[in-house]
mmCIF file of C-alpha atoms in Angstrom:
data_model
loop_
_atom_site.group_PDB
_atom_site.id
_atom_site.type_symbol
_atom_site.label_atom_id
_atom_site.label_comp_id
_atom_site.label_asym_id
_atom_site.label_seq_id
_atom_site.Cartn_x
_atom_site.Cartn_y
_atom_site.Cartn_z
ATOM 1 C CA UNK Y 1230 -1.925 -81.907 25.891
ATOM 2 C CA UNK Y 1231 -4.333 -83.684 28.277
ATOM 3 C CA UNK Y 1232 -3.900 -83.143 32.136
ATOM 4 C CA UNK Y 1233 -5.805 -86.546 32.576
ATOM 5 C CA UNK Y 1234 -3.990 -88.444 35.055
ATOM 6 C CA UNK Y 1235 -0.687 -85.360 35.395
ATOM 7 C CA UNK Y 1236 0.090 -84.790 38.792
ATOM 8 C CA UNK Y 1237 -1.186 -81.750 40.687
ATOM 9 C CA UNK Y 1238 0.281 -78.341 41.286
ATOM 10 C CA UNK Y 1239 0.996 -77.822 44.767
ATOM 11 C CA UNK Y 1240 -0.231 -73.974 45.806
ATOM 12 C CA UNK Y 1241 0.014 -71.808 48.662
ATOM 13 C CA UNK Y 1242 -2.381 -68.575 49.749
ATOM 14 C CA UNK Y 1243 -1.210 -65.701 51.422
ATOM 15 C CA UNK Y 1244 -3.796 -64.091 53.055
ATOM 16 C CA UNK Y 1245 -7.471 -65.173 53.836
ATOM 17 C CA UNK Y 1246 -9.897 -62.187 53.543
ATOM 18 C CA UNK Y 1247 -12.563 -62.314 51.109
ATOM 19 C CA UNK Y 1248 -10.260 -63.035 48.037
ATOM 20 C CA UNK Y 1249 -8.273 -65.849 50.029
ATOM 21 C CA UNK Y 1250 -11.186 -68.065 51.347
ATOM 22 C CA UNK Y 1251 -12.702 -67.669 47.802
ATOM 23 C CA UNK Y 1252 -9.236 -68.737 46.282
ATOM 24 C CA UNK Y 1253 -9.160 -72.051 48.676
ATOM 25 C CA UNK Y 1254 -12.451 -72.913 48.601
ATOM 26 C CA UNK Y 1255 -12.061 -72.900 44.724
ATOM 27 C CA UNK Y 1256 -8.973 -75.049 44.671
ATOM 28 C CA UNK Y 1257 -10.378 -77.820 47.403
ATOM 29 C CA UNK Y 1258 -13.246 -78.133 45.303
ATOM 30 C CA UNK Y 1259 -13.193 -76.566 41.884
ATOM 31 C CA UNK Y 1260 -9.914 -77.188 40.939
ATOM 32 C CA UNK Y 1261 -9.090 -80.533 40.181
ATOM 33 C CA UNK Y 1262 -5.183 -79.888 39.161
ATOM 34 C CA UNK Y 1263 -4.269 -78.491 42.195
ATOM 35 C CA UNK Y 1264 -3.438 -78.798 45.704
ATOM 36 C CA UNK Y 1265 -3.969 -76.676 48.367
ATOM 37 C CA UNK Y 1266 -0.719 -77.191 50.648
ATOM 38 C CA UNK Y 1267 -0.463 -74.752 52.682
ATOM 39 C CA UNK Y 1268 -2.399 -71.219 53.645
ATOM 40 C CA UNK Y 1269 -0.866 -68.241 56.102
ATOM 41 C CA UNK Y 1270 -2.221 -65.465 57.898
ATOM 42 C CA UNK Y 1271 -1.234 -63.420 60.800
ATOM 43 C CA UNK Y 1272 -4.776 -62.678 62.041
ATOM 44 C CA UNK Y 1273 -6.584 -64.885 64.786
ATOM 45 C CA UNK Y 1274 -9.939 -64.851 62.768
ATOM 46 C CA UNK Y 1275 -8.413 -66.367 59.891
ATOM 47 C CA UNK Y 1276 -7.085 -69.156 61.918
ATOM 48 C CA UNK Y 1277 -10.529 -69.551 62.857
ATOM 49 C CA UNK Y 1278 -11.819 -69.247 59.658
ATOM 50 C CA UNK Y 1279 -9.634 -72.261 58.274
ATOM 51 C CA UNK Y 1280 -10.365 -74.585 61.250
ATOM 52 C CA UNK Y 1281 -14.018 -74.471 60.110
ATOM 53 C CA UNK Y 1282 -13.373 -74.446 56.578
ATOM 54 C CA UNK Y 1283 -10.290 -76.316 55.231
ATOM 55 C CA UNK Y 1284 -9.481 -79.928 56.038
ATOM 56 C CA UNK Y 1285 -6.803 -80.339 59.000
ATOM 57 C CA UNK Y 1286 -4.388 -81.807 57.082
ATOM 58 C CA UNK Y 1287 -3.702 -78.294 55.285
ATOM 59 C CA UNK Y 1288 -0.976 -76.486 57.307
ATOM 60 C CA UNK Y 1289 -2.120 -72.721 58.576
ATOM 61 C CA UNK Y 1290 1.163 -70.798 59.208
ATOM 62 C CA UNK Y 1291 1.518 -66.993 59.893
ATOM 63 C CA UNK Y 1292 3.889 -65.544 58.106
ATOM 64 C CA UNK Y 1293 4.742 -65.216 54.401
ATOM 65 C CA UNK Y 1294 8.509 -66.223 55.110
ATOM 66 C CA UNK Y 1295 7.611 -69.461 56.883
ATOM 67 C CA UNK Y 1296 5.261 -70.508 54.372
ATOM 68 C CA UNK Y 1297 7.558 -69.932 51.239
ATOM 69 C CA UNK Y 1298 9.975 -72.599 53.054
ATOM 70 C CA UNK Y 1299 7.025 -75.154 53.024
ATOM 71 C CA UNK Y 1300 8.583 -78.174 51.352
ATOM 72 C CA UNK Y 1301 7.162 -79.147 47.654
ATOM 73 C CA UNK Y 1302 5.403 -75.713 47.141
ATOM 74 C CA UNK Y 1303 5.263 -75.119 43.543
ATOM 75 C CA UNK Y 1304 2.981 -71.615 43.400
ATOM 76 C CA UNK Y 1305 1.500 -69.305 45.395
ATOM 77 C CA UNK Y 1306 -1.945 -66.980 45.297
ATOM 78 C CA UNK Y 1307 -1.289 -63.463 47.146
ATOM 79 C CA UNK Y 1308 -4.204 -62.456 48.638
ATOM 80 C CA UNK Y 1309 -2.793 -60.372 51.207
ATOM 81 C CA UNK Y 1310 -2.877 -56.545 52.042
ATOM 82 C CA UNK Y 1311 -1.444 -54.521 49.019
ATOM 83 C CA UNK Y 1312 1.540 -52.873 50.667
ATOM 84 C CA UNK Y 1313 3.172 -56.523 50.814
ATOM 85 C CA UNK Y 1314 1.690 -57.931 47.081
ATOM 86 C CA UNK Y 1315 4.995 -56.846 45.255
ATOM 87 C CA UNK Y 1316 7.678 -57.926 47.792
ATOM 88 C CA UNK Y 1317 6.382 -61.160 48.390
ATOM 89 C CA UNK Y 1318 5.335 -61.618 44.854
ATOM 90 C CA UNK Y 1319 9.422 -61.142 44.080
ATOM 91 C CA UNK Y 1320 10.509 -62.956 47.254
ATOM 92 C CA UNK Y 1321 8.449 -66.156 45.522
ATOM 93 C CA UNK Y 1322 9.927 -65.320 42.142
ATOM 94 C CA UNK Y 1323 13.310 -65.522 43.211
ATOM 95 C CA UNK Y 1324 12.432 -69.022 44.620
ATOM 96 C CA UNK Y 1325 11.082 -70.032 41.788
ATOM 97 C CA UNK Y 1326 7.485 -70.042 42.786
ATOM 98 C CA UNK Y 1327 5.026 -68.966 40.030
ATOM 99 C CA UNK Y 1328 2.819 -66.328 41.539
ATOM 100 C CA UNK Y 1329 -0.920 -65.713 40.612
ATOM 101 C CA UNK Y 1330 -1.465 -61.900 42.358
ATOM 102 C CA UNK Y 1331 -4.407 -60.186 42.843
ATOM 103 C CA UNK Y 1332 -4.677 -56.706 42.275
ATOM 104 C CA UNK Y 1333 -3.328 -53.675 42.418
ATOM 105 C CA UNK Y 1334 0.476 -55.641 42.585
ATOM 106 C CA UNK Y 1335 1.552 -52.041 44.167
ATOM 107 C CA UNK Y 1336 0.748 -48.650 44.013
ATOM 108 C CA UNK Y 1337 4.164 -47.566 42.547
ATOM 109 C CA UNK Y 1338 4.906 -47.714 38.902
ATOM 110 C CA UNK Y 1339 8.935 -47.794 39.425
ATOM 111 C CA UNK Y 1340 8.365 -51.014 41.893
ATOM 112 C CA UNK Y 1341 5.867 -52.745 38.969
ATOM 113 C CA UNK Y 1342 8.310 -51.859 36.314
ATOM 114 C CA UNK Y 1343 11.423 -53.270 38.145
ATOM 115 C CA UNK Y 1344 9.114 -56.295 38.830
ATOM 116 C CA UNK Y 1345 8.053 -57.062 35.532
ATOM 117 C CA UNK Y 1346 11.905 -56.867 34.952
ATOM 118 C CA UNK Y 1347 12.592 -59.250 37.508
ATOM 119 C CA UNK Y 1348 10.089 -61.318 35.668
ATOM 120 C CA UNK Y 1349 11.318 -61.348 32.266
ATOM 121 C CA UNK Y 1350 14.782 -62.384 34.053
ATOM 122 C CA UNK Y 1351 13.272 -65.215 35.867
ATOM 123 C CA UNK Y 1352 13.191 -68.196 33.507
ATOM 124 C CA UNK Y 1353 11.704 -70.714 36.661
ATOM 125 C CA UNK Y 1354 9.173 -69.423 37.390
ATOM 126 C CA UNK Y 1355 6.453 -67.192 36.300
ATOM 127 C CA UNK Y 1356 3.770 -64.494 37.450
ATOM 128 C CA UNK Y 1357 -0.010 -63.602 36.434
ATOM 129 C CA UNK Y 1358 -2.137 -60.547 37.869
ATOM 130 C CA UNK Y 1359 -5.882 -61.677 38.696
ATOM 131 C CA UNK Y 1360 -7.373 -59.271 36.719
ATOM 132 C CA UNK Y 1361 -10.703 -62.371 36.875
ATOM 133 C CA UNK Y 1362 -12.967 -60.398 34.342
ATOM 134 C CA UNK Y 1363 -11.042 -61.034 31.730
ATOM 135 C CA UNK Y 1364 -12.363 -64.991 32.649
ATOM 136 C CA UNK Y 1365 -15.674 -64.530 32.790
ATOM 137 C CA UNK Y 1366 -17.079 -66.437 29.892
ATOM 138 C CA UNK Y 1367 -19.539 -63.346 28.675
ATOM 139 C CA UNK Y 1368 -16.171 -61.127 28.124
ATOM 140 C CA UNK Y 1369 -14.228 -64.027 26.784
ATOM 141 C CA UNK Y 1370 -16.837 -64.562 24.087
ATOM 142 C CA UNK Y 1371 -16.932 -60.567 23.684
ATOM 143 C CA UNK Y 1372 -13.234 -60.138 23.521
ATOM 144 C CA UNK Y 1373 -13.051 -62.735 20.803
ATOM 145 C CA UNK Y 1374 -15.847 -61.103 18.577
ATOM 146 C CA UNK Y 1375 -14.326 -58.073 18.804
ATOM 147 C CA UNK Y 1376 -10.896 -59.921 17.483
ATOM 148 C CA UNK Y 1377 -13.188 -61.455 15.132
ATOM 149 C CA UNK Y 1378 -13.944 -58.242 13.382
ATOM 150 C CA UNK Y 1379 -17.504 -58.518 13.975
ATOM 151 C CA UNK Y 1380 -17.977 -54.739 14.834
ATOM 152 C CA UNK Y 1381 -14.862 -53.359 12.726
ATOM 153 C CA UNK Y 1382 -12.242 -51.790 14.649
ATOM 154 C CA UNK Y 1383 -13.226 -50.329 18.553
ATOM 155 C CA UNK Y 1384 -13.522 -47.441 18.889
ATOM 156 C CA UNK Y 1385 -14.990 -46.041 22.443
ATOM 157 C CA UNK Y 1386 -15.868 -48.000 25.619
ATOM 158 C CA UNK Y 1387 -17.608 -47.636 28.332
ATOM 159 C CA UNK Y 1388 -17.599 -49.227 31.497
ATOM 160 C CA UNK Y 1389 -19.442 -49.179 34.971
ATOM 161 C CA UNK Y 1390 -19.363 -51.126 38.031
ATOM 162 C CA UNK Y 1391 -21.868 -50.248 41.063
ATOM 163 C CA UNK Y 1392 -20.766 -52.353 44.429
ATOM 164 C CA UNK Y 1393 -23.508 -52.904 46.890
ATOM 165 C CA UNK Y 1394 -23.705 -50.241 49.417
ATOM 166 C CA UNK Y 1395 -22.341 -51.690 52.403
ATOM 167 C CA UNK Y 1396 -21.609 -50.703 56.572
ATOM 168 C CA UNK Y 1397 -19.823 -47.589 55.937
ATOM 169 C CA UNK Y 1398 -16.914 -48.966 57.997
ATOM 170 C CA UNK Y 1399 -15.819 -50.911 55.805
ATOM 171 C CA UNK Y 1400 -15.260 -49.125 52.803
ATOM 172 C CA UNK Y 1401 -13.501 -45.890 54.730
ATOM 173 C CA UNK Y 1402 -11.270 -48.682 56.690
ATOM 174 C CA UNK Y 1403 -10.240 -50.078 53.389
ATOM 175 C CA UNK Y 1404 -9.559 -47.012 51.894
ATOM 176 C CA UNK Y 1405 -6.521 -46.541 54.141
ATOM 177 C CA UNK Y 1406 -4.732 -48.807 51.950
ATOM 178 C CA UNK Y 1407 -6.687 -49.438 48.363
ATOM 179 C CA UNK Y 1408 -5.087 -46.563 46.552
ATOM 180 C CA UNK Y 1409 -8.466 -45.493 46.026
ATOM 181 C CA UNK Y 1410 -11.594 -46.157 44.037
ATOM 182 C CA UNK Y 1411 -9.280 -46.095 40.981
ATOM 183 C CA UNK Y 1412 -6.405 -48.274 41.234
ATOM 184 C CA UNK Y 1413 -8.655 -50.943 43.302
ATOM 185 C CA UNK Y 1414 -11.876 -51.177 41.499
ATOM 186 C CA UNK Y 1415 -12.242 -49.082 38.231
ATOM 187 C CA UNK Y 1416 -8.691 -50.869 37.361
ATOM 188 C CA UNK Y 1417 -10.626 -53.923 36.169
ATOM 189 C CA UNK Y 1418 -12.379 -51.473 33.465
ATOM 190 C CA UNK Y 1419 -9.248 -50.123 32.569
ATOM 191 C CA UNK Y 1420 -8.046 -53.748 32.008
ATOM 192 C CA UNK Y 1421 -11.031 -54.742 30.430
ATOM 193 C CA UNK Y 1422 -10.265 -51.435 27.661
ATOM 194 C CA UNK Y 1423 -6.602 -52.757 27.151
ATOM 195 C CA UNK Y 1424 -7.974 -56.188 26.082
ATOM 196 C CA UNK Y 1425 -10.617 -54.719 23.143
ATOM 197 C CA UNK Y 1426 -7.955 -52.196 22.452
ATOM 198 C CA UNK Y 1427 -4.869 -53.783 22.283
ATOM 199 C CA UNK Y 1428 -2.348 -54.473 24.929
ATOM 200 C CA UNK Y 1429 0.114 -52.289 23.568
ATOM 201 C CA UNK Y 1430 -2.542 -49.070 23.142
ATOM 202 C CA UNK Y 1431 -1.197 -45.990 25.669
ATOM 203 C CA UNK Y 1432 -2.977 -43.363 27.321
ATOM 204 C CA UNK Y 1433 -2.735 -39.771 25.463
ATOM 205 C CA UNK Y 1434 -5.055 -37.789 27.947
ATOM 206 C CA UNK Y 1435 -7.126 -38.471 30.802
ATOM 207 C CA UNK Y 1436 -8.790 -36.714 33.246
ATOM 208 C CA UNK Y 1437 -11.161 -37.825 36.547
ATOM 209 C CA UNK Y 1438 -14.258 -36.223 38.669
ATOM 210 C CA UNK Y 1439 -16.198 -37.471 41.072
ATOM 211 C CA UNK Y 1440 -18.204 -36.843 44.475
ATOM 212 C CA UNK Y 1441 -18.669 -38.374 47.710
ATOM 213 C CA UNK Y 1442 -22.681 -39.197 47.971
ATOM 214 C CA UNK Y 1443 -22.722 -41.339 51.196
ATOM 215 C CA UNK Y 1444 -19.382 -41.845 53.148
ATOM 216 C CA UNK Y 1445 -18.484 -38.655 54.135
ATOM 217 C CA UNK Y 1446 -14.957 -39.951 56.036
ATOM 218 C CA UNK Y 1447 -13.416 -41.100 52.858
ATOM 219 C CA UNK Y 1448 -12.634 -37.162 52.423
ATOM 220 C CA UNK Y 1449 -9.473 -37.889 54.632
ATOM 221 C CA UNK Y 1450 -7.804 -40.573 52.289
ATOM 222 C CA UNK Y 1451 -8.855 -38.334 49.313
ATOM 223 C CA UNK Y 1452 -11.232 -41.026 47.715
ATOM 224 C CA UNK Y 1453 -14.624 -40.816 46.992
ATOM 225 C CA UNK Y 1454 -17.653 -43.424 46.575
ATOM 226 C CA UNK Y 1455 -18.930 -41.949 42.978
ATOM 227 C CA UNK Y 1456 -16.120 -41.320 40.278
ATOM 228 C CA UNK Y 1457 -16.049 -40.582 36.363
ATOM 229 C CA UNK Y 1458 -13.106 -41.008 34.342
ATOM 230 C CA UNK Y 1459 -12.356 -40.170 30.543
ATOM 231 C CA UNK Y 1460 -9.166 -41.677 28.661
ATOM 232 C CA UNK Y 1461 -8.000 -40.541 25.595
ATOM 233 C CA UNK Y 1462 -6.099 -43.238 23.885
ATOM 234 C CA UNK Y 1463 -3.624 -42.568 21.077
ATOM 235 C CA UNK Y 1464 -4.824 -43.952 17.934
ATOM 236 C CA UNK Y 1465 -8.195 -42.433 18.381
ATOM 237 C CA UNK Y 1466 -10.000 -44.114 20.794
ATOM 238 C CA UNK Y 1467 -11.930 -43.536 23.979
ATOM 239 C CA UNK Y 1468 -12.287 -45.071 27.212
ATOM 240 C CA UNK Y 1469 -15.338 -43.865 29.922
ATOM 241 C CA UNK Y 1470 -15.017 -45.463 33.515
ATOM 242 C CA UNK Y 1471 -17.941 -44.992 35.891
ATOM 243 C CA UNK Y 1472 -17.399 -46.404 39.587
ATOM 244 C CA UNK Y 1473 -19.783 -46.090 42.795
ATOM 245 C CA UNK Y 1474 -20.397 -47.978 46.096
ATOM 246 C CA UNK Y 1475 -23.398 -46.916 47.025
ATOM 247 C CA UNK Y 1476 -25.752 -49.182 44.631
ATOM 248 C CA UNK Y 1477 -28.697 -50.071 46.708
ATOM 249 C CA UNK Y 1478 -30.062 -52.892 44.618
ATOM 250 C CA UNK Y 1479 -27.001 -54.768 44.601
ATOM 251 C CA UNK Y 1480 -23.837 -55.042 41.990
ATOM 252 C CA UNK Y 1481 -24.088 -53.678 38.830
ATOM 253 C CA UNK Y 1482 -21.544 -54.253 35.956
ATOM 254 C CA UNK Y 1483 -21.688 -53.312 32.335
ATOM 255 C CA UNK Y 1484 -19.508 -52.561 29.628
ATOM 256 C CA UNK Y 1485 -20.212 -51.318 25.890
ATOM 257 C CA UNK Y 1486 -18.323 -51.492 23.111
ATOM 258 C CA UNK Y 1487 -18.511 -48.942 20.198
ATOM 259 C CA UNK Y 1488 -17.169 -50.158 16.990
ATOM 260 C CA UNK Y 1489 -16.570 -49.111 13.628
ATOM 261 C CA UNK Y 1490 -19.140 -51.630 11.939
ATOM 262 C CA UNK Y 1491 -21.572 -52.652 15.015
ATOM 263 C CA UNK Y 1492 -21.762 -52.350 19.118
ATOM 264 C CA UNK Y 1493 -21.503 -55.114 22.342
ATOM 265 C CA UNK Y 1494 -22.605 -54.898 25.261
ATOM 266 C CA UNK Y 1495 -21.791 -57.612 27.912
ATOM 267 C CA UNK Y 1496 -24.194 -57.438 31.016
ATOM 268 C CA UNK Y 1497 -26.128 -54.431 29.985
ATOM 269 C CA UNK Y 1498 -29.466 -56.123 31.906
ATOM 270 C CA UNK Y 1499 -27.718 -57.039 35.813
ATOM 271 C CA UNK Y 1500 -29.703 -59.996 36.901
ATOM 272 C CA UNK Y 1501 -29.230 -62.863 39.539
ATOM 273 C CA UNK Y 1502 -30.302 -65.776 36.763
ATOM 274 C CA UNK Y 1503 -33.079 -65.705 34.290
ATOM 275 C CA UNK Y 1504 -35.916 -66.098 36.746
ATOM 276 C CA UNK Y 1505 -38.119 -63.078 36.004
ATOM 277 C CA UNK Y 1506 -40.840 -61.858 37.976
ATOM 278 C CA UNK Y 1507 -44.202 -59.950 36.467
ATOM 279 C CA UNK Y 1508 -46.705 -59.249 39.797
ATOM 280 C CA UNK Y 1509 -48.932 -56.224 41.033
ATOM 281 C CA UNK Y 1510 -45.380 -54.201 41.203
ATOM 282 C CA UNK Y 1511 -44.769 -54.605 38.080
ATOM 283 C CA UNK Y 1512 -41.554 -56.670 35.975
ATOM 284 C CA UNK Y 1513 -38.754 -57.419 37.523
ATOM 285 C CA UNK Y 1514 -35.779 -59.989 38.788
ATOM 286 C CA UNK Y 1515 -33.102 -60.210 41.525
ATOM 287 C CA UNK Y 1516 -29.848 -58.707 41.051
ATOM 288 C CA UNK Y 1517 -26.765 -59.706 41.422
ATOM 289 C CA UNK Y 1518 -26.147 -59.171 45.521
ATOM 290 C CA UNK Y 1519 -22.338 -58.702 44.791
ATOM 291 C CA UNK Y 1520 -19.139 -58.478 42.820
ATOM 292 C CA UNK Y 1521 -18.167 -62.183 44.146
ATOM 293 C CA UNK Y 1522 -21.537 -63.652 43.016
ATOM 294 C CA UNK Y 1523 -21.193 -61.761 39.640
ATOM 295 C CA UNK Y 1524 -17.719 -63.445 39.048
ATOM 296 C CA UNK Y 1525 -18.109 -66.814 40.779
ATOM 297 C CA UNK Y 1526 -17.274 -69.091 37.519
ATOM 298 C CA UNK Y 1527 -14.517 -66.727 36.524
ATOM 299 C CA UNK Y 1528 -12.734 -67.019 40.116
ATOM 300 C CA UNK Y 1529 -12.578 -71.167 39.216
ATOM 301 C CA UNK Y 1530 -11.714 -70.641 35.737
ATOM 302 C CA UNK Y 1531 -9.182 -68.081 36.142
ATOM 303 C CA UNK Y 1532 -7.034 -70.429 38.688
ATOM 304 C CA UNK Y 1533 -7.589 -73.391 36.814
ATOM 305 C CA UNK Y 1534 -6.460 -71.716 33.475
ATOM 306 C CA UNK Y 1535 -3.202 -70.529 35.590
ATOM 307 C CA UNK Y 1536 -2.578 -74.037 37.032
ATOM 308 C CA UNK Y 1537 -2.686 -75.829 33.599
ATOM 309 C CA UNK Y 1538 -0.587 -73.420 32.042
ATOM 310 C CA UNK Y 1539 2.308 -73.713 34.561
ATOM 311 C CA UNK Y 1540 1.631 -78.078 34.614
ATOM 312 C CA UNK Y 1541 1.917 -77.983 31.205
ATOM 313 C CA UNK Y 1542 4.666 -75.625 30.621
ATOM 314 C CA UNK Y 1543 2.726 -72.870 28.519
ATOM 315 C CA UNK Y 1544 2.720 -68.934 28.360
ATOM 316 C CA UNK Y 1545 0.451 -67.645 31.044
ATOM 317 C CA UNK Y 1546 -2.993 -66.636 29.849
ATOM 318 C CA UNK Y 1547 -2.892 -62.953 30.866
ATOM 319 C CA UNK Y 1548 0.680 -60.686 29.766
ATOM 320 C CA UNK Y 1549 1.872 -59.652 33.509
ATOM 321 C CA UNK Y 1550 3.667 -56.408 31.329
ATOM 322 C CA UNK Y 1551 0.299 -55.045 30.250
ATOM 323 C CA UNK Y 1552 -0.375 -54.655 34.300
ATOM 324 C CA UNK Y 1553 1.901 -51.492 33.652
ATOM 325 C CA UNK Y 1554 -0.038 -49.480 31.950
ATOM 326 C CA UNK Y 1555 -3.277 -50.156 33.843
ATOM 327 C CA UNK Y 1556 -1.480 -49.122 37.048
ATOM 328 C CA UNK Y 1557 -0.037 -45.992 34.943
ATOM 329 C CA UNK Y 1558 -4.241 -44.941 34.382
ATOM 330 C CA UNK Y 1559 -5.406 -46.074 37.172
ATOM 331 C CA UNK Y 1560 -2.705 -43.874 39.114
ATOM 332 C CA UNK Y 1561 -3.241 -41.024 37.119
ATOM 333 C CA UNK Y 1562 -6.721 -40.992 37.434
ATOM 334 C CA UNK Y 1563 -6.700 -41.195 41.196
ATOM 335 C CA UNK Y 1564 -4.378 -38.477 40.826
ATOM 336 C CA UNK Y 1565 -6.639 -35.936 38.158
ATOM 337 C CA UNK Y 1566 -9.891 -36.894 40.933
ATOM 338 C CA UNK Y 1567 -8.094 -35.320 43.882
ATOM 339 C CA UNK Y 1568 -6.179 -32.274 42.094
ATOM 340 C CA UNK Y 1569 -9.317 -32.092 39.083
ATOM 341 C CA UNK Y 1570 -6.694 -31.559 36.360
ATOM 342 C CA UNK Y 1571 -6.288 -33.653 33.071
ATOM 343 C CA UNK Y 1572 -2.895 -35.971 32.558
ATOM 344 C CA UNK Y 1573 -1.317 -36.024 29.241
ATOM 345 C CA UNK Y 1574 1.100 -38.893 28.462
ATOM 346 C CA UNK Y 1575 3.106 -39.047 25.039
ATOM 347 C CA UNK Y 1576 3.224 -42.233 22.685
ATOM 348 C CA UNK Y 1577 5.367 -44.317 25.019
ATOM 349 C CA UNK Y 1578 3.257 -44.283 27.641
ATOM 350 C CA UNK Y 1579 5.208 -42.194 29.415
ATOM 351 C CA UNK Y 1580 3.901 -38.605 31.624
ATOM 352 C CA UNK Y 1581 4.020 -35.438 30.011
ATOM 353 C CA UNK Y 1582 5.256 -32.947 32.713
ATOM 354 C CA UNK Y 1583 3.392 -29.655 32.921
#
């Protein structure tokens, strides 16, 4: 079905940090489906933020619950801190606003699971985690080789992202409430695993290390900046996560797939663009200053691919169930880094008490 001359979803954001300005710059501009109604935030520098950068005509409120009553709003985008994501993503639900909600939705996996119930009830409206790698073309094309049979069945994976090292500040101060380096960044990887693996493929045994190179305060929220973590899938496959923030040349993201018949690799040389550079110091080109820049296109197409789907009355393009089981790893391995024992699941998904 063509959109060509369809009306326009009307969306609210809650929250404008990094992932909320991106989201509304994206839908003034890049999203030609949608309208931005309405944004919220309780902070002053927000407010400021969307005086200078969104036209007048969009109402700013600063609370969730005045912004859900906004007549005509059809979705929202929760971009606000993590603590709230799965009480105001079931507050819109029960309104029936569709929900696009970036991640982690919480840190517990009794609140997700009721959600996701909640969801499956709810025949309104519907909900999508941002889980925006799975947009980017580069894994799009991967994911459907793989599907393709074009390196037999998969077999291992591995997968590293290395953030910019940034003020020190800001990564302990966001700590406080990430759920550590696990549930907020390696998550993506862990994603990224379920979609070459199957959706319905559950963790056997996993276990996590890691070490804290360069932010010394993180000790106090148990996280650390470098982290390693092995999953042990049943059916015979392996997952290997590698996470840091202290990359000095800027953000680094590759993943490998190990097949049966062949091997991919998606981003395996982290460049800027294809300028490249050969001078007195040698070869070279820029890299990719950060995870925002990395995943620019994905950001639009990921929110455009949501919007169609709910104006046109389709499944969403991402299975908000299979958020489950990422939270379920991503948990555990937070949980095996701080206490430096393994966790053993059976064939349910389900822990494995000791």
């Amino acid at each position: 079905m063509s959109l060509q001359g369809q009306r326009k979803l009307q969306i609210g954001i809650v929250g404008l940090g990094r992932m909320g300005q991106r989201h509304a710059l994206n839908i003034l501009y890049r999203t030609p489906h949608a309208n931005l109604l309405c944004v919220c935030s309780p902070a002053p520098a927000d407010r400021e933020w969307a005086k200078k950068n969104l036209p007048s005509e969009i109402n700013f409120l600063t609370s969730f619950e005045e912004m859900i009553e906004t007549p005509g709003l059809e979705a929202v985008i929760i971009a606000s801190a993590t603590p709230v994501h799965a009480s105001q993503s079931l507050e819109a639900l029960n309104r029936g606003i569709h929900v696009l909600c970036e991640k982690p939705v919480t840190l517990d996996v009794t609140e997700l699971q009721n959600l996701i119930t909640e969801s499956k009830r709810n025949t309104t409206a519907k909900i999508m985690v941002g889980f925006t790698r799975r947009f980017d073309a580069s894994y799009k094309d991967a994911r459907k080789k793989v599907l393709d049979g074009k390196i037999g069945e998969p077999v291992v994976i591995r997968s590293h992202g290395c953030e910019a090292c940034q003020d020190g500040s800001f990564f302990v101060e966001y700590a406080r409430q990430s759920g550590g380096i696990f549930v907020d960044t390696t998550i993506h990887d862990i994603d990224l695993a379920l979609s070459f693996f199957g959706e319905d493929v559950q963790p056997r045994k996993l276990w996590a290390t890691g070490v804290i190179a360069k932010y010394p305060e993180l000790e106090k929220f148990g996280d650390y900046d470098n982290a390693v973590g092995i999953v042990e899938f049943w059916g015979g496959k392996i997952a290997y996560f590698y996470n840091n923030r202290i990359a000095v040349h800027g953000y680094d993201n590759t993943t490998e797939i190990v097949g049966t018949g062949g091997k991919l690799s998606i981003n395996a040389n982290s460049r800027q663009n294809r300028v490249e550079v050969t001078d007195g110091s040698g070869h070279w080109n820029d890299i990719t200053p950060s995870w925002i820049d990395r995943y620019e296109e994905a950001f639009v197409t990921e929110v455009n691919e949501f919007t169609e789907a709910i104006i046109q009355g389709n499944d969403l393009p991402l299975s908000f169930a299979s958020a489950l089981t990422s939270l379920k790893i991503g948990l555990a391995l937070q949980e095996s880094l701080q206490t430096g024992e393994s966790v053993s699941f059976d064939e349910q998904g389900n822990r494995i008490s000791k």
